[in-house]
Coordinates of C-alpha atoms and ligand atoms in Angstrom, one line a residue:
M1 CA 0.6 -7.2 5.6
C2 CA 3.5 -9.1 6.9
G3 CA 6.9 -9.2 6.1
I4 CA 9.5 -12.3 5.4
C5 CA 12.9 -12.5 5.4
G6 CA 15.6 -15.3 4.9
Y7 CA 19.5 -15.3 5.1
I8 CA 21.9 -18.2 4.0
G9 CA 25.1 -17.5 4.2
K10 CA 28.7 -17.1 6.0
N11 CA 27.7 -14.5 8.4
N12 CA 25.4 -13.9 11.3
G13 CA 21.8 -14.5 9.8
I14 CA 20.1 -13.8 12.9
D15 CA 21.7 -10.3 12.7
E16 CA 21.0 -9.8 8.9
V17 CA 17.2 -11.4 9.5
V18 CA 16.5 -8.8 12.3
Q19 CA 18.0 -6.1 9.8
G20 CA 15.6 -7.2 6.9
L21 CA 12.7 -7.4 9.4
N22 CA 13.4 -3.9 10.6
I23 CA 13.2 -2.8 7.0
L24 CA 9.8 -4.9 6.7
E25 CA 8.6 -3.9 9.7
Y26 CA 6.2 -0.7 7.9
R27 CA 4.0 -4.1 6.6
G28 CA 3.1 -5.5 9.8
Y29 CA 3.9 -4.9 13.6
D30 CA 2.3 -6.6 15.9
S31 CA 4.4 -9.7 16.6
C32 CA 7.7 -11.2 15.0
G33 CA 10.1 -13.9 15.4
I34 CA 12.9 -15.9 13.7
A35 CA 13.8 -19.8 13.2
Y36 CA 17.3 -20.8 12.8
L37 CA 19.4 -24.1 13.3
E38 CA 21.2 -25.3 16.6
N39 CA 23.1 -28.3 16.5
K40 CA 20.9 -29.7 13.8
K41 CA 17.6 -28.6 15.9
L42 CA 15.4 -26.0 14.5
K43 CA 14.9 -23.3 17.4
T44 CA 12.5 -20.1 17.5
I45 CA 12.5 -16.9 19.1
K46 CA 9.3 -15.0 18.9
T47 CA 7.8 -11.9 20.4
V48 CA 4.6 -10.0 20.7
G49 CA 5.6 -6.3 19.4
G50 CA 8.1 -4.8 17.5
V51 CA 11.4 -5.8 16.0
N52 CA 13.1 -4.0 18.8
N53 CA 12.0 -6.8 20.8
L54 CA 13.1 -9.4 18.8
S55 CA 16.6 -7.5 18.4
N56 CA 17.3 -7.5 22.2
L57 CA 16.1 -11.3 22.5
S58 CA 18.4 -12.4 19.8
K59 CA 21.4 -10.3 20.7
S60 CA 24.7 -11.9 20.9
M61 CA 23.0 -15.2 19.1
S62 CA 24.3 -16.3 15.8
A63 CA 23.2 -18.7 13.2
N64 CA 23.8 -19.1 9.4
I65 CA 20.5 -19.9 8.2
V66 CA 17.7 -18.3 9.6
I67 CA 14.2 -17.1 8.6
G68 CA 11.8 -14.6 10.0
H69 CA 8.7 -12.6 10.2
T70 CA 7.0 -9.6 11.1
R71 CA 3.5 -10.2 11.5
W72 CA 0.0 -8.5 11.1
A73 CA -2.6 -10.6 12.5
T74 CA -5.4 -12.1 10.2
H75 CA -6.1 -15.8 11.9
G76 CA -5.6 -16.0 15.3
G77 CA -5.0 -13.0 18.1
V78 CA -1.7 -11.3 18.7
N79 CA 0.2 -13.6 20.8
E80 CA 3.5 -15.7 20.6
R81 CA 1.8 -18.6 19.7
N82 CA 0.2 -17.4 16.4
A83 CA 3.6 -15.7 15.6
H84 CA 5.7 -17.0 13.0
P85 CA 8.0 -19.1 12.4
H86 CA 5.8 -21.9 13.0
I87 CA 7.3 -25.7 13.6
S88 CA 5.8 -28.7 12.3
S89 CA 4.5 -31.1 14.9
S90 CA 7.1 -33.3 13.5
K91 CA 9.4 -30.9 14.6
K92 CA 11.7 -31.3 11.2
L93 CA 10.2 -28.2 9.3
A94 CA 9.8 -24.4 10.3
M95 CA 8.0 -22.1 7.8
V96 CA 7.0 -18.3 7.8
H97 CA 4.1 -17.6 5.6
N98 CA 2.5 -14.2 4.1
G99 CA -0.9 -14.8 2.7
I100 CA -4.1 -16.6 3.4
I101 CA -4.8 -20.1 3.2
E102 CA -8.9 -19.9 2.7
N103 CA -9.5 -23.8 2.9
Y104 CA -7.2 -24.0 6.1
K105 CA -10.1 -25.3 8.1
E106 CA -10.8 -28.5 5.8
L107 CA -7.2 -29.3 5.9
K108 CA -7.1 -29.0 9.3
E109 CA -9.8 -31.6 9.7
Q110 CA -7.9 -33.9 7.4
L111 CA -4.6 -34.0 9.4
D112 CA -3.8 -36.1 12.2
V113 CA -2.0 -33.1 14.3
N114 CA -2.0 -31.0 17.2
F115 CA -2.0 -27.9 16.3
C116 CA -0.1 -25.1 18.6
S117 CA -1.4 -22.0 17.3
E118 CA -4.7 -20.9 15.6
T119 CA -3.3 -20.0 12.3
D120 CA -3.7 -21.5 8.9
S121 CA 0.0 -21.1 8.3
E122 CA 0.5 -23.8 10.7
V123 CA -2.0 -26.0 8.9
F124 CA -0.1 -25.2 5.4
L125 CA 3.3 -26.0 7.1
N126 CA 1.7 -29.5 8.7
L127 CA 0.4 -30.4 5.3
I128 CA 3.7 -29.8 3.8
D129 CA 5.0 -31.8 6.2
S130 CA 2.5 -34.5 5.9
E131 CA 3.6 -35.0 1.9
E132 CA 5.8 -37.7 0.2
G133 CA 9.1 -36.9 -1.1
S134 CA 11.9 -34.4 -1.0
L135 CA 11.1 -30.9 0.7
V136 CA 10.6 -29.1 -2.8
E137 CA 8.3 -31.9 -3.9
K138 CA 6.5 -31.7 -0.4
V139 CA 5.9 -28.1 -0.8
I140 CA 4.6 -28.2 -4.6
K141 CA 2.6 -31.2 -3.6
A142 CA 0.7 -29.0 -0.7
S143 CA 0.8 -26.0 -2.8
K144 CA -1.6 -28.1 -5.2
K145 CA -4.3 -28.6 -2.3
V146 CA -4.4 -24.9 -0.6
Q147 CA -6.4 -22.2 -1.8
G148 CA -5.7 -18.8 -1.3
T149 CA -2.5 -16.9 -1.5
F150 CA 1.1 -17.5 -0.3
A151 CA 5.0 -16.6 -0.1
V152 CA 6.5 -19.4 2.2
I153 CA 9.9 -19.7 3.3
V154 CA 10.3 -23.3 4.6
L155 CA 13.5 -24.6 6.5
A156 CA 14.2 -28.1 6.7
E157 CA 16.3 -29.4 10.0
N158 CA 19.0 -30.6 7.5
G159 CA 19.4 -27.0 6.6
E160 CA 17.7 -27.1 3.2
V161 CA 15.4 -24.2 2.5
V162 CA 12.3 -24.1 0.1
L163 CA 10.7 -20.9 -0.8
G164 CA 7.2 -20.9 -3.1
K165 CA 4.6 -18.3 -3.8
R166 CA 1.3 -17.8 -5.3
E167 CA 0.0 -13.9 -5.4
S168 CA 1.9 -12.9 -2.7
P169 CA 5.7 -11.3 -3.4
L170 CA 8.8 -13.2 -2.7
Y171 CA 12.4 -12.4 -4.1
L172 CA 15.9 -13.3 -3.1
S173 CA 19.2 -12.3 -4.3
N174 CA 22.6 -13.9 -4.3
M175 CA 25.6 -11.9 -3.4
N176 CA 28.9 -13.3 -3.2
G177 CA 27.2 -17.0 -1.8
E178 CA 25.3 -15.1 0.6
I179 CA 21.7 -15.6 -0.3
F180 CA 19.0 -13.0 0.8
I181 CA 15.2 -13.7 0.6
A182 CA 12.5 -11.4 1.2
S183 CA 8.9 -10.5 0.5
D184 CA 10.0 -6.8 -0.8
V185 CA 12.9 -6.0 -2.7
L186 CA 13.9 -3.4 -0.5
A187 CA 15.2 -5.8 2.3
L188 CA 17.5 -7.5 -0.3
K189 CA 21.2 -7.1 -0.4
G190 CA 23.1 -7.0 -3.4
E191 CA 22.5 -5.5 -6.8
Y192 CA 20.3 -8.1 -8.5
F193 CA 17.6 -10.4 -7.7
Y194 CA 15.2 -13.0 -8.6
S195 CA 11.8 -12.3 -8.6
L196 CA 9.2 -15.5 -8.5
N197 CA 6.0 -15.6 -10.3
D198 CA 3.0 -17.4 -9.2
D199 CA 3.6 -21.2 -8.6
E200 CA 7.0 -21.1 -8.9
F201 CA 9.2 -22.8 -6.0
V202 CA 13.1 -22.6 -5.3
S203 CA 15.6 -24.9 -3.5
I204 CA 18.5 -23.9 -1.7
K205 CA 21.1 -26.8 -0.5
D206 CA 24.6 -26.1 0.3
F207 CA 24.2 -22.8 -1.4
K208 CA 23.1 -24.1 -4.7
I209 CA 19.8 -22.3 -5.9
L210 CA 17.4 -24.4 -8.4
F211 CA 14.0 -23.0 -9.6
Y212 CA 11.1 -25.4 -10.2
N213 CA 7.4 -24.4 -12.0
K214 CA 4.4 -26.2 -10.5
N215 CA 5.3 -29.5 -12.0
G216 CA 8.4 -29.7 -10.4
E217 CA 10.4 -29.3 -13.4
I218 CA 13.5 -27.0 -13.2
I219 CA 13.3 -23.8 -14.9
Y220 CA 15.9 -21.2 -15.8
K221 CA 15.1 -17.6 -14.0
K222 CA 16.9 -14.5 -14.9
Q223 CA 18.1 -12.0 -12.6
E224 CA 17.0 -8.5 -12.5
K225 CA 18.7 -5.1 -11.4
I226 CA 17.6 -3.6 -8.3
E227 CA 16.6 -0.1 -8.8
K228 CA 18.5 2.7 -7.1
N229 CA 15.3 3.6 -5.5
E230 CA 14.8 0.4 -3.6
V231 CA 16.4 2.0 -0.3
L232 CA 15.3 2.7 3.0
P233 CA 14.5 6.6 2.8
E234 CA 16.1 8.8 5.4
I235 CA 13.8 10.7 7.6
F236 CA 14.5 14.4 8.2
Y237 CA 11.5 15.1 10.5
K238 CA 9.9 13.0 13.7
T239 CA 8.0 10.4 11.5
H240 CA 8.3 9.1 8.2
M241 CA 4.5 10.6 7.7
E242 CA 6.0 14.0 8.3
S243 CA 9.0 13.9 6.1
E244 CA 6.8 12.5 3.4
I245 CA 4.4 15.2 3.8
Y246 CA 7.1 18.0 3.4
E247 CA 8.7 15.6 0.3
T248 CA 5.3 16.9 -1.9
K249 CA 6.9 19.5 -3.9
N250 CA 10.2 17.5 -4.8
V251 CA 8.1 14.4 -6.0
L252 CA 5.6 16.1 -8.0
L253 CA 8.4 17.9 -9.8
K254 CA 10.7 14.8 -10.0
T255 CA 7.4 13.1 -11.6
L256 CA 6.7 16.0 -14.1
K257 CA 10.7 16.0 -15.0
E258 CA 10.9 12.1 -15.9
Y259 CA 7.4 12.3 -17.7
K260 CA 9.0 15.4 -19.9
C261 CA 11.9 13.6 -20.4
E262 CA 11.4 10.0 -21.4
D263 CA 8.7 8.6 -23.7
I264 CA 6.7 7.5 -20.8
F265 CA 3.1 8.5 -22.0
S266 CA 3.6 7.5 -25.8
N267 CA 4.6 4.3 -25.0
I268 CA 1.6 3.5 -23.7
K269 CA -0.8 1.1 -25.8
L270 CA -4.0 2.7 -26.1
P271 CA -7.3 1.3 -27.4
K272 CA -7.9 2.9 -30.5
N273 CA -10.4 6.0 -30.7
F274 CA -11.2 5.2 -27.2
R275 CA -13.3 7.6 -25.5
S276 CA -14.1 5.9 -21.9
I277 CA -11.8 5.3 -18.9
S278 CA -11.9 3.1 -15.7
L279 CA -10.2 3.9 -12.8
I280 CA -9.8 1.1 -10.0
A281 CA -8.2 1.3 -6.9
C282 CA -8.8 1.0 -3.1
G283 CA -8.4 3.1 -0.3
T284 CA -6.4 6.8 -0.5
A285 CA -5.7 5.6 -4.1
Y286 CA -9.4 5.4 -4.8
H287 CA -9.5 8.8 -3.8
A288 CA -6.8 9.9 -6.3
S289 CA -9.0 7.6 -9.0
L290 CA -12.0 9.9 -8.1
M291 CA -10.1 12.7 -9.1
G292 CA -8.3 11.4 -11.8
A293 CA -11.7 10.6 -13.6
E294 CA -13.0 14.4 -12.8
Y295 CA -9.9 15.4 -15.0
F296 CA -10.5 13.1 -17.7
K297 CA -14.0 13.8 -17.8
E298 CA -12.9 17.7 -18.1
I299 CA -11.4 16.6 -21.5
G300 CA -14.2 14.8 -22.6
Y301 CA -13.7 11.1 -21.9
D302 CA -16.5 9.3 -20.4
A303 CA -14.3 8.5 -16.8
R304 CA -15.5 6.7 -13.9
A305 CA -13.7 5.2 -10.6
Y306 CA -14.7 2.3 -9.0
L307 CA -13.5 0.8 -5.7
A308 CA -11.7 -2.7 -6.5
S309 CA -12.9 -4.5 -3.7
E310 CA -16.4 -4.2 -5.4
F311 CA -15.6 -3.9 -9.1
R312 CA -14.1 -7.5 -9.1
Y313 CA -17.7 -8.8 -8.3
G314 CA -19.5 -6.1 -10.1
R315 CA -21.5 -6.5 -13.2
E316 CA -19.5 -3.8 -15.2
L317 CA -19.8 -4.3 -19.0
L318 CA -16.2 -5.0 -19.9
N319 CA -14.9 -3.6 -23.2
K320 CA -12.5 -3.2 -25.4
N321 CA -13.0 0.5 -26.1
T322 CA -12.3 1.2 -22.7
L323 CA -8.6 1.9 -20.8
Y324 CA -8.7 0.5 -17.5
I325 CA -6.5 2.2 -14.9
F326 CA -5.4 0.2 -11.9
V327 CA -4.0 2.9 -9.3
S328 CA -1.8 1.6 -6.4
Q329 CA 1.0 3.0 -4.4
S330 CA 2.4 -0.6 -3.8
G331 CA 1.1 -2.6 -6.6
E332 CA 0.2 -5.2 -4.3
T333 CA -2.9 -4.7 -3.0
A334 CA -4.9 -7.8 -3.4
D335 CA -8.6 -6.4 -4.3
T336 CA -6.7 -4.3 -7.1
I337 CA -4.6 -7.5 -8.5
A338 CA -7.6 -9.4 -8.7
S339 CA -9.4 -6.8 -10.3
A340 CA -6.8 -6.3 -12.8
K341 CA -6.2 -10.2 -13.5
M342 CA -10.2 -10.0 -14.2
V343 CA -9.8 -7.3 -16.8
K344 CA -6.6 -8.7 -18.2
S345 CA -8.3 -12.2 -18.7
H346 CA -10.7 -10.4 -21.4
K347 CA -7.5 -9.2 -23.3
L348 CA -8.4 -5.8 -22.6
Y349 CA -6.3 -2.5 -22.2
T350 CA -4.9 -2.1 -18.7
L351 CA -2.6 0.5 -17.2
A352 CA -0.9 0.2 -14.1
L353 CA -0.3 3.3 -12.1
T354 CA 2.2 2.3 -9.3
N355 CA 4.9 4.1 -7.5
T356 CA 6.7 0.6 -6.9
P357 CA 8.7 -0.3 -9.7
N358 CA 8.7 -4.7 -10.2
S359 CA 5.3 -4.6 -8.4
L360 CA 2.7 -7.3 -8.9
L361 CA 0.5 -5.0 -10.7
N362 CA 3.1 -3.6 -13.3
R363 CA 3.7 -7.1 -14.3
I364 CA -0.1 -8.0 -14.8
C365 CA -1.1 -4.9 -16.8
K366 CA -0.2 -4.3 -20.4
N367 CA 1.0 -1.3 -19.5
V368 CA 3.0 0.7 -16.4
L369 CA 2.5 4.8 -16.0
P370 CA 5.1 5.2 -12.9
T371 CA 4.9 7.6 -10.2
F372 CA 8.1 9.1 -9.0
A373 CA 6.9 9.3 -5.1
G374 CA 9.8 7.4 -4.0
R375 CA 9.3 5.0 -1.2
E376 CA 6.6 5.6 1.1
I377 CA 7.1 3.9 4.3
A378 CA 4.3 5.6 6.8
V379 CA 1.4 3.7 6.6
A380 CA -0.9 6.9 6.0
S381 CA -0.4 7.7 2.2
T382 CA 0.3 11.1 1.8
K383 CA 3.2 12.0 -1.1
A384 CA 2.2 9.0 -3.0
Y385 CA -1.9 10.3 -3.0
T386 CA -0.6 13.8 -4.4
C387 CA 1.7 12.2 -7.0
Q388 CA -1.1 9.8 -8.1
I389 CA -3.4 12.9 -8.8
W390 CA -0.6 14.6 -10.4
S391 CA 0.3 11.9 -12.7
L392 CA -3.4 11.4 -13.7
Y393 CA -3.8 15.3 -14.3
L394 CA -0.4 15.0 -16.6
F395 CA -1.7 11.9 -18.6
S396 CA -5.1 13.8 -18.9
L397 CA -3.1 16.7 -20.6
Y398 CA -1.2 14.3 -22.6
L399 CA -4.6 12.6 -23.9
A400 CA -6.1 16.1 -24.6
G401 CA -2.6 16.7 -26.7
K402 CA -1.8 19.8 -24.1
K403 CA 1.6 20.6 -23.5
L404 CA 3.1 19.6 -19.6
P405 CA 3.1 22.6 -17.4
S406 CA 6.4 24.4 -16.9
E407 CA 8.5 23.0 -14.0
K408 CA 8.9 26.8 -13.3
K409 CA 5.3 26.9 -11.9
F410 CA 6.5 24.8 -9.2
A411 CA 8.9 27.1 -8.1
N412 CA 6.0 28.7 -6.3
F413 CA 4.4 25.6 -5.2
P414 CA 2.2 26.7 -1.7
F415 CA 2.6 24.6 1.1
T416 CA 0.1 25.0 3.9
T417 CA 0.2 23.3 6.9
F418 CA -3.0 23.3 9.3
D419 CA -3.2 25.9 11.6
E420 CA -1.9 24.6 15.3
T421 CA -4.5 26.7 17.3
Y422 CA -7.2 24.5 16.1
I423 CA -5.6 21.0 16.7
K424 CA -6.5 20.7 20.3
E425 CA -9.6 22.1 19.7
I426 CA -10.6 19.9 16.9
A427 CA -9.4 16.8 18.9
S428 CA -11.9 17.6 21.9
Y429 CA -14.7 17.2 19.4
K430 CA -17.0 13.8 19.6
K431 CA -18.0 14.0 15.8
V432 CA -15.8 15.5 13.2
F433 CA -17.1 16.1 9.7
F434 CA -15.6 16.8 6.3
I435 CA -17.6 18.7 3.7
G436 CA -17.3 19.9 0.4
R437 CA -18.5 19.8 -3.2
D438 CA -17.1 18.8 -6.6
L439 CA -13.2 18.2 -6.1
D440 CA -13.4 19.5 -2.7
Y441 CA -15.8 16.6 -1.8
I442 CA -12.7 14.1 -2.9
T443 CA -10.5 15.8 -0.8
A444 CA -13.0 15.8 2.2
M445 CA -13.0 12.0 1.8
E446 CA -9.2 11.8 1.6
A447 CA -9.3 14.0 4.6
S448 CA -11.7 12.0 6.7
L449 CA -9.9 8.6 5.8
K450 CA -6.5 10.3 7.1
L451 CA -7.7 11.4 10.2
K452 CA -9.6 8.3 11.2
E453 CA -6.6 6.1 10.2
I454 CA -4.3 7.3 12.3
S455 CA -6.3 9.1 15.4
Y456 CA -9.1 6.8 15.2
I457 CA -11.8 9.7 15.8
N458 CA -15.1 8.9 14.4
C459 CA -15.2 10.9 11.5
F460 CA -16.8 11.2 8.1
A461 CA -16.8 12.9 4.7
I462 CA -20.0 13.9 3.2
A463 CA -20.8 16.0 -0.2
S464 CA -22.4 19.5 1.2
G465 CA -25.1 19.1 -0.6
E466 CA -26.1 15.9 0.9
L467 CA -26.0 17.9 4.4
K468 CA -29.7 18.4 4.4
H469 CA -30.7 14.9 3.3
G470 CA -30.2 13.3 6.6
T471 CA -26.8 14.2 8.1
L472 CA -27.9 17.8 9.2
A473 CA -29.5 15.8 12.1
L474 CA -26.2 14.8 13.5
I475 CA -25.4 18.5 14.2
D476 CA -25.2 19.8 17.1
E477 CA -22.4 21.6 19.6
D478 CA -20.7 18.3 19.7
A479 CA -19.7 18.5 16.3
V480 CA -17.2 20.1 14.2
V481 CA -17.3 20.4 10.4
I482 CA -13.9 21.2 8.4
A483 CA -15.3 22.5 5.1
I484 CA -13.2 22.6 2.2
C485 CA -13.8 25.2 -0.4
T486 CA -11.2 25.9 -3.6
Q487 CA -13.7 26.1 -6.6
E488 CA -15.2 29.4 -7.1
K489 CA -18.3 28.1 -8.5
I490 CA -19.0 26.4 -5.1
K491 CA -18.6 29.3 -2.7
T492 CA -21.8 30.5 -2.4
K493 CA -23.7 27.4 -1.9
L494 CA -21.3 26.1 0.6
I495 CA -21.8 29.4 2.6
S496 CA -25.6 28.4 3.1
N497 CA -24.5 25.0 4.0
L498 CA -22.3 26.7 6.6
E499 CA -24.8 28.9 8.2
E500 CA -26.9 25.8 8.4
I501 CA -24.1 23.8 10.7
K502 CA -23.6 27.1 12.5
A503 CA -27.4 27.2 13.3
R504 CA -27.4 24.5 14.9
G505 CA -24.5 25.1 17.3
G506 CA -21.8 23.1 14.9
K507 CA -18.5 24.6 15.0
V508 CA -17.1 25.2 11.1
I509 CA -13.4 25.7 10.3
V510 CA -13.0 26.5 6.3
V511 CA -10.2 26.0 4.5
S512 CA -10.2 27.7 1.5
Q513 CA -7.7 30.5 -0.6
F514 CA -10.9 32.5 -1.0
D515 CA -11.7 35.4 1.4
D516 CA -15.4 35.0 1.3
F517 CA -15.7 33.2 4.8
K518 CA -14.7 35.7 7.2
D519 CA -17.6 34.9 9.5
F520 CA -15.9 31.4 10.2
S521 CA -12.8 30.4 11.4
C522 CA -10.4 29.6 8.3
V523 CA -7.4 27.8 7.3
K524 CA -5.8 30.4 4.5
L525 CA -4.4 28.5 1.1
S526 CA -2.4 30.3 -1.3
K527 CA -3.8 30.6 -4.6
F528 CA -3.0 28.4 -7.5
D529 CA -4.6 27.3 -10.4
E530 CA -8.2 25.7 -9.1
L531 CA -7.6 22.1 -11.2
F532 CA -4.1 21.9 -8.9
M533 CA -6.1 23.1 -5.8
P534 CA -7.0 19.1 -4.8
I535 CA -3.2 18.9 -4.5
V536 CA -2.8 22.1 -2.6
S537 CA -6.0 21.6 0.0
V538 CA -4.9 18.0 1.0
I539 CA -1.7 18.7 2.3
P540 CA -3.0 20.8 5.3
M541 CA -5.8 17.8 5.8
Q542 CA -2.7 15.6 6.3
F543 CA -1.3 17.7 8.6
L544 CA -4.6 17.8 10.4
A545 CA -4.5 14.3 10.9
L546 CA -0.9 14.1 11.7
R547 CA -0.9 16.7 14.4
I548 CA -4.1 15.3 15.9
C549 CA -2.6 11.7 16.1
E550 CA 0.5 13.2 17.6
F551 CA -1.6 15.1 20.2
F552 CA -3.1 12.1 21.5
G553 CA 0.2 10.1 21.8
Y554 CA -0.3 7.9 18.8
N555 CA 2.8 6.9 16.6
P556 CA 1.4 8.1 12.9
D557 CA 3.7 5.9 11.1
K558 CA 2.5 2.6 12.8
P559 CA -1.2 3.1 13.4
R560 CA -3.5 0.2 14.5
N561 CA -5.1 -2.4 12.9
L562 CA -3.4 -1.3 9.3
A563 CA -0.4 -2.0 7.6
K564 CA 1.0 -0.5 4.5
S565 CA 0.5 -3.1 2.2
V566 CA -2.9 -4.9 2.1
T567 CA -2.2 -8.2 0.5
V568 CA -5.0 -9.9 2.0
E569 CA -8.9 -9.4 0.5
Ligands
F6R601 C1 -4.5 5.3 3.5 C2 -3.9 4.2 2.9 C3 -5.0 2.8 2.3 C4 -4.2 2.8 0.7 C5 -5.0 1.2 0.3 C6 -4.3 0.8 -1.3 O1 -3.6 6.2 3.9 O2 -2.7 4.3 2.6 O3 -6.0 3.2 2.0 O4 -4.4 3.9 0.1 O5 -4.7 0.3 1.1 O6 -2.9 0.6 -1.0 P1 -2.4 1.1 -2.5 O7 -2.2 2.1 -3.1 O8 -0.7 0.3 -2.0 O9 -3.5 -0.1 -3.4

């Protein structure tokens, strides 16, 4: 949700950290700040808004040890007081924090401190400051008293830096004596990095890095190589979202090629004679999981998709003959992680389908099936969604013992945008509905999520067959209904639904490859195999959301109240 960054070295750490925060800004962008040492005193610069503001405020300043944060508010409103870094009441420590301290209210009552902000982070910091011992001992002691999640960088006025984490990612790299710290490998420099596990801590003093476990014992950690795709992608269109949609064909092709040339599928350890698959995910990844479940049913498996935020509390009978697939672009989503940990604790078969190498989810699960969508920066997931569907489809072919399709097929991959003439019209409606049956209903859900997420239009998806069980009451001349029809078997039934909508004054726009909808406004899709049509048909829906967002003058890459990685529950 938030991004944290740190620098210790001979160069200007303010520039380095601001650069790092710029890269991490996609994770949170309502306020940001840095802390640094000036004449042995801790100083902060904080601002509401984006890293651009911070960059202007810190121009021509310099410091060698700097920590920084870009925030997505959870506790306390968006203002400079609540922005990180926080300074402890003794003024001896500064800290940036990702995550949530669940018991901060109890802890706050126990501390005799005048708090400056409404944040849980400031409570954690003052708890650290109230402990006895060296800085790393203080952080370890305080971490035992907090419930919740954290990734922290603590900077002391003597220049010592301590890091610690639980469930929220934190990494560091050491490049020729310059130390970079970040909550995402993307913002690190160098070729190798260290990844902290839960309840591991680091102390950095006079450039010496020491790692500790939760008992305060020194531990040895191996470095890992930074993957080549861990670089900020270029954008070839106005926004990351648009560029990412246009990458669809390439990333599908890349995923197919990677699956063909490596033994990715055969390395997956599967339960013996299993016939059941559960898919667990949130948001867009949940929609991909719903689609995946249909592909697995198609080849005879008992498959079902669950919302991770519900599954983790659910009463599902977990069993050793089921494969549990956790689908996540980031591999960091808190509810998906919690569900994976829960399943893993029963020693069952887990598979992470993620787009992020080295992600927490990959580390938890027994098996990993990567998607090769490349970095996705826009908050609204597009190419990662199509890639997830594609990967699940290819995995279903593997399970069924079928050959993967030929790359040649993709030479003709159809790419349809949403007809621009409808954009202004749809944006003028008070109510927007997406309808579909079978696989198209899943696409309708995804289309609706995408539209509300970046255009803030009140819209929702409904299975066409459910219209007459209540929702038809909302259809009048203020409603536009976007109907998706890519499956032959549901054409006729859908037409009756559309007539019902028309009769009540609702505007209908059909998205389909069929010629049967001449009486309605239509966005025409090119024909492709039916099972691929969920990929073909979701692209115009992604464009629809993008263009309406732009029509209203919003930035699709940075929607309000959302961030790319939802690491809080
Ligand atoms: C919507 C969107 C979110 C994510 C959800 C899960 O466009 O991006 O709904 O799909 O937060 O995120 P991951 O896939 O990272 O687990």
